[in-house]
Structures are given as structure tokens and as C-alpha cells.
Coordinates of N, CA and C in Angstrom, one line a residue:
Q19 N 18.7 -1.9 -9.4 CA 18.0 -0.8 -8.9 C 16.5 -1.0 -9.1
V20 N 15.7 -0.6 -8.1 CA 14.3 -0.7 -8.1 C 13.7 0.6 -7.8
Q21 N 12.6 1.0 -8.5 CA 11.9 2.2 -8.3 C 10.4 1.8 -8.0
L22 N 9.8 2.4 -7.0 CA 8.4 2.2 -6.7 C 7.7 3.5 -6.9
V23 N 6.7 3.5 -7.8 CA 6.0 4.7 -8.2 C 4.6 4.6 -7.6
E24 N 4.2 5.5 -6.7 CA 2.9 5.4 -6.1 C 2.0 6.5 -6.6
S25 N 0.7 6.3 -6.6 CA -0.2 7.3 -7.0 C -1.6 7.0 -6.4
G26 N -2.4 8.0 -6.4 CA -3.8 7.9 -6.0 C -4.2 8.5 -4.6
G27 N -3.2 9.0 -3.9 CA -3.5 9.7 -2.7 C -4.2 11.0 -2.9
G28 N -4.7 11.6 -1.8 CA -5.4 12.8 -1.9 C -6.3 13.1 -0.7
L29 N -7.1 14.1 -0.8 CA -8.1 14.5 0.2 C -9.4 14.0 -0.1
V30 N -10.0 13.2 0.8 CA -11.4 12.7 0.7 C -12.2 13.0 1.9
Q31 N -13.5 13.0 1.8 CA -14.4 13.2 3.0 C -14.6 11.8 3.6
P32 N -15.0 11.8 4.9 CA -15.3 10.6 5.6 C -16.4 9.8 4.8
G33 N -16.2 8.5 4.7 CA -17.1 7.7 4.0 C -16.8 7.6 2.5
G34 N -15.8 8.3 2.1 CA -15.4 8.3 0.7 C -14.4 7.2 0.4
S35 N -14.0 7.1 -0.9 CA -13.1 6.1 -1.3 C -11.9 6.6 -2.1
L36 N -10.8 5.9 -2.0 CA -9.6 6.2 -2.8 C -9.0 4.9 -3.3
R37 N -8.3 4.9 -4.4 CA -7.6 3.8 -4.9 C -6.1 4.1 -5.1
L38 N -5.3 3.5 -4.3 CA -3.8 3.7 -4.5 C -3.2 2.6 -5.4
S39 N -2.2 3.0 -6.1 CA -1.5 2.1 -6.9 C 0.0 2.3 -6.7
C40 N 0.8 1.2 -7.0 CA 2.2 1.3 -6.8 C 2.8 0.3 -7.8
A41 N 3.7 0.8 -8.7 CA 4.3 0.0 -9.7 C 5.8 -0.1 -9.4
A42 N 6.3 -1.3 -9.4 CA 7.8 -1.5 -9.2 C 8.4 -1.8 -10.5
S43 N 9.6 -1.1 -10.7 CA 10.3 -1.3 -12.0 C 11.8 -1.4 -11.7
G44 N 12.5 -2.0 -12.6 CA 13.9 -2.1 -12.5 C 14.3 -3.5 -13.0
S45 N 15.6 -3.8 -12.9 CA 16.1 -5.0 -13.4 C 16.6 -5.9 -12.2
R46 N 16.6 -7.2 -12.5 CA 17.2 -8.1 -11.6 C 16.6 -8.2 -10.2
F47 N 15.3 -8.3 -10.2 CA 14.6 -8.6 -8.9 C 13.5 -9.6 -9.2
S48 N 13.2 -10.4 -8.2 CA 12.1 -11.4 -8.2 C 11.1 -11.0 -7.1
V49 N 9.9 -10.7 -7.5 CA 8.9 -10.3 -6.5 C 8.3 -11.5 -5.8
R50 N 8.3 -11.4 -4.5 CA 7.6 -12.4 -3.6 C 6.3 -11.9 -3.1
A51 N 6.2 -10.6 -2.7 CA 5.0 -10.0 -2.3 C 5.1 -8.5 -2.4
M52 N 4.0 -7.8 -2.3 CA 3.9 -6.4 -2.3 C 2.9 -6.0 -1.3
G53 N 3.1 -4.8 -0.6 CA 2.1 -4.4 0.4 C 2.1 -2.9 0.6
W54 N 1.2 -2.6 1.5 CA 1.0 -1.2 1.9 C 1.1 -1.0 3.4
Y55 N 1.8 0.0 3.8 CA 2.0 0.4 5.2 C 1.5 1.9 5.3
R56 N 1.3 2.3 6.5 CA 0.9 3.7 6.7 C 1.5 4.2 8.0
Q57 N 1.7 5.5 8.0 CA 2.3 6.1 9.2 C 1.6 7.5 9.4
A58 N 0.9 7.6 10.5 CA 0.3 8.8 10.9 C 1.3 9.7 11.8
P59 N 1.1 11.0 11.8 CA 2.0 11.8 12.6 C 2.1 11.3 14.1
G60 N 3.3 11.1 14.5 CA 3.6 10.7 15.9 C 3.4 9.2 16.1
K61 N 3.1 8.5 15.1 CA 2.8 7.0 15.2 C 3.9 6.2 14.4
Q62 N 4.0 4.9 14.8 CA 4.9 4.0 14.0 C 4.3 3.7 12.7
R63 N 5.1 3.2 11.8 CA 4.7 2.7 10.5 C 4.1 1.3 10.7
D64 N 2.9 1.1 10.3 CA 2.2 -0.2 10.5 C 1.7 -0.8 9.2
L65 N 1.7 -2.1 9.2 CA 1.2 -2.8 8.0 C -0.3 -2.5 7.8
V66 N -0.7 -2.2 6.6 CA -2.1 -2.1 6.2 C -2.6 -3.4 5.5
A67 N -1.9 -3.8 4.5 CA -2.2 -5.0 3.8 C -1.0 -5.5 3.0
V68 N -0.9 -6.8 2.8 CA 0.1 -7.4 1.9 C -0.4 -8.5 1.1
I69 N 0.1 -8.7 -0.1 CA -0.4 -9.8 -0.9 C 0.8 -10.4 -1.6
T70 N 0.8 -11.7 -1.6 CA 1.9 -12.5 -2.2 C 1.7 -12.6 -3.7
T71 N 2.7 -13.0 -4.4 CA 2.6 -13.2 -5.8 C 1.5 -14.3 -6.1
G72 N 1.4 -15.2 -5.2 CA 0.3 -16.3 -5.4 C -1.1 -15.8 -5.1
G73 N -1.2 -14.6 -4.5 CA -2.6 -14.1 -4.3 C -3.0 -14.1 -2.8
T74 N -2.2 -14.6 -1.9 CA -2.6 -14.6 -0.5 C -2.5 -13.2 0.1
A75 N -3.6 -12.8 0.7 CA -3.7 -11.4 1.2 C -3.9 -11.4 2.7
N76 N -3.3 -10.5 3.4 CA -3.5 -10.3 4.8 C -3.7 -8.8 5.1
Y77 N -4.6 -8.5 6.1 CA -5.0 -7.1 6.4 C -4.8 -6.8 7.9
A78 N -4.5 -5.6 8.2 CA -4.6 -5.1 9.5 C -6.1 -5.2 10.0
D79 N -6.3 -5.4 11.3 CA -7.7 -5.5 11.8 C -8.5 -4.2 11.5
S80 N -7.8 -3.1 11.6 CA -8.4 -1.8 11.5 C -9.0 -1.5 10.1
V81 N -8.5 -2.2 9.1 CA -9.0 -2.0 7.7 C -9.7 -3.1 7.1
K82 N -9.7 -4.3 7.8 CA -10.4 -5.5 7.2 C -11.9 -5.2 7.0
G83 N -12.3 -5.5 5.8 CA -13.7 -5.3 5.4 C -13.9 -4.0 4.7
R84 N -13.0 -3.1 4.8 CA -13.1 -1.8 4.1 C -12.1 -1.6 3.0
F85 N -10.9 -2.2 3.2 CA -9.8 -2.1 2.2 C -9.6 -3.4 1.5
T86 N -9.3 -3.3 0.2 CA -9.0 -4.5 -0.6 C -7.7 -4.3 -1.3
I87 N -6.7 -5.3 -1.2 CA -5.5 -5.2 -1.9 C -5.5 -6.2 -3.1
S88 N -5.0 -5.8 -4.2 CA -4.9 -6.6 -5.3 C -3.6 -6.4 -6.1
R89 N -3.3 -7.2 -7.1 CA -2.1 -7.0 -7.8 C -2.2 -7.5 -9.2
D90 N -1.3 -6.9 -10.0 CA -1.1 -7.3 -11.4 C 0.3 -7.8 -11.5
N91 N 0.6 -9.1 -11.4 CA 1.9 -9.6 -11.4 C 2.7 -9.2 -12.7
A92 N 2.0 -9.2 -13.8 CA 2.7 -8.9 -15.1 C 3.2 -7.5 -15.1
K93 N 2.6 -6.6 -14.4 CA 3.0 -5.2 -14.3 C 3.8 -4.9 -13.0
N94 N 4.0 -5.9 -12.2 CA 4.6 -5.6 -10.8 C 3.9 -4.5 -10.1
T95 N 2.6 -4.5 -10.2 CA 1.8 -3.4 -9.6 C 0.9 -3.9 -8.5
V96 N 0.8 -3.2 -7.5 CA -0.1 -3.5 -6.4 C -1.1 -2.3 -6.2
Y97 N -2.4 -2.6 -5.8 CA -3.4 -1.6 -5.7 C -4.0 -1.8 -4.3
L98 N -4.5 -0.7 -3.8 CA -5.2 -0.7 -2.5 C -6.5 0.1 -2.7
Q99 N -7.6 -0.6 -2.7 CA -8.9 0.0 -2.8 C -9.4 0.3 -1.4
M100 N -9.6 1.6 -1.1 CA -10.0 2.0 0.3 C -11.4 2.6 0.2
N101 N -12.3 1.9 0.9 CA -13.7 2.4 1.0 C -14.0 2.7 2.4
S102 N -15.2 3.4 2.6 CA -15.6 3.8 3.9 C -14.5 4.4 4.8
L103 N -13.8 5.4 4.2 CA -12.7 6.0 4.8 C -13.1 6.7 6.1
K104 N -12.2 6.7 7.1 CA -12.4 7.3 8.3 C -11.3 8.3 8.6
P105 N -11.6 9.4 9.4 CA -10.5 10.3 9.7 C -9.2 9.6 10.2
E106 N -9.4 8.5 11.0 CA -8.2 7.8 11.5 C -7.4 7.1 10.5
D107 N -7.9 7.0 9.2 CA -7.1 6.5 8.1 C -6.1 7.5 7.6
T108 N -6.2 8.7 8.0 CA -5.3 9.7 7.6 C -3.9 9.4 7.9
A109 N -3.0 9.3 6.9 CA -1.6 8.9 7.1 C -0.9 9.0 5.8
V110 N 0.4 8.9 5.9 CA 1.2 8.7 4.7 C 1.2 7.2 4.4
Y111 N 0.9 6.8 3.2 CA 0.8 5.4 2.8 C 2.0 5.1 2.0
Y112 N 2.7 4.0 2.4 CA 3.9 3.6 1.7 C 3.8 2.2 1.1
C113 N 4.2 2.1 -0.2 CA 4.3 0.9 -0.9 C 5.6 0.2 -0.5
K114 N 5.5 -1.2 -0.4 CA 6.7 -2.0 -0.1 C 6.8 -3.2 -1.0
L115 N 7.9 -3.4 -1.5 CA 8.3 -4.5 -2.4 C 9.1 -5.5 -1.5
F116 N 8.6 -6.7 -1.5 CA 9.3 -7.8 -0.9 C 9.9 -8.7 -2.1
A117 N 11.2 -8.5 -2.3 CA 11.8 -9.2 -3.4 C 12.7 -10.3 -2.9
L118 N 13.2 -11.1 -3.7 CA 14.2 -12.1 -3.3 C 15.5 -11.5 -2.9
G119 N 15.8 -11.5 -1.6 CA 17.0 -11.0 -1.1 C 17.0 -9.6 -0.6
F120 N 15.9 -8.8 -0.8 CA 15.9 -7.4 -0.4 C 14.5 -6.9 -0.3
D121 N 14.2 -5.9 0.4 CA 13.0 -5.1 0.5 C 13.2 -3.7 0.0
S122 N 12.2 -3.1 -0.6 CA 12.3 -1.7 -1.1 C 11.0 -1.0 -0.7
W123 N 11.2 0.3 -0.4 CA 10.1 1.2 0.0 C 9.8 2.3 -1.0
G124 N 8.6 2.7 -1.2 CA 8.2 3.8 -2.0 C 8.4 5.1 -1.2
Q125 N 8.2 6.2 -1.8 CA 8.4 7.5 -1.2 C 7.2 7.9 -0.3
G126 N 6.1 7.3 -0.5 CA 4.9 7.6 0.3 C 3.9 8.5 -0.4
T127 N 2.7 8.3 -0.1 CA 1.6 9.2 -0.7 C 0.7 9.6 0.4
Q128 N 0.3 10.9 0.5 CA -0.5 11.3 1.6 C -2.0 11.0 1.3
V129 N -2.7 10.5 2.3 CA -4.1 10.3 2.3 C -4.7 11.0 3.5
T130 N -5.6 12.0 3.2 CA -6.2 12.8 4.2 C -7.7 12.6 4.2
V131 N -8.3 12.2 5.3 CA -9.7 12.0 5.3 C -10.3 13.1 6.3
S132 N -11.0 14.0 5.7 CA -11.5 15.1 6.5 C -12.6 15.8 5.7
S133 N -13.6 16.4 6.5 CA -14.6 17.2 5.9 C -14.3 18.6 6.0

């Protein structure tokens, strides 16, 4: 069993910043990568950023240069630092664990960018 605990979402003004975190816990899994996805109302769920255990990171074009993904492998935790937030960043953000043999999703955390 794997649990993903997300935190850090909330309401911020345009140009502001938020830091999301997601910790994976449980027994009998081997982490290969962790990432963040987001889904706005009426839209598909899209990749925001993903980072491998080795530290290789990839970003969606829409967030590159503004968001930074990082990880603490010892804690099985992934972070997403979001700067220069725009209203179009408003979405539910989901943490995803890529483990050996399976994937797992978090419950999602709401990020709202509005004045």
C-alpha cells in the first residue's frame, strides 16, 4: 500500500509563489520518479514536471523557467516551487509516484491564482 500526502496549495495573487510538497509512504515499493500534474476545470490532466531518482527533471513548456521540481529521495518526497504564478496556473495539482511495477496518484491539492 502506498499513500501520497500533498500539501502547500492555496490561494495566491498573480505574480506570487507557492511551494507544493508530496510525500510517499508505504511498504514494498521502489521509486523510479515522482512528478506533478495539473487539471483545470474542463481540461485534461497534463504533466507539469517530473524528476527521476537520479535527478533528471522535465517540465511542461508552459511552466519552464517559473517552476522548479526537486526531491528528497531519503524521504520519498517531491517538491514543486512555483514562482511568477499566473491565473492560467489555476488547477488541481496531483502528485504522482512512478514506482517499480505500478504508478500511484495523490488526492490533489487546489491552487488558485486570482486577485
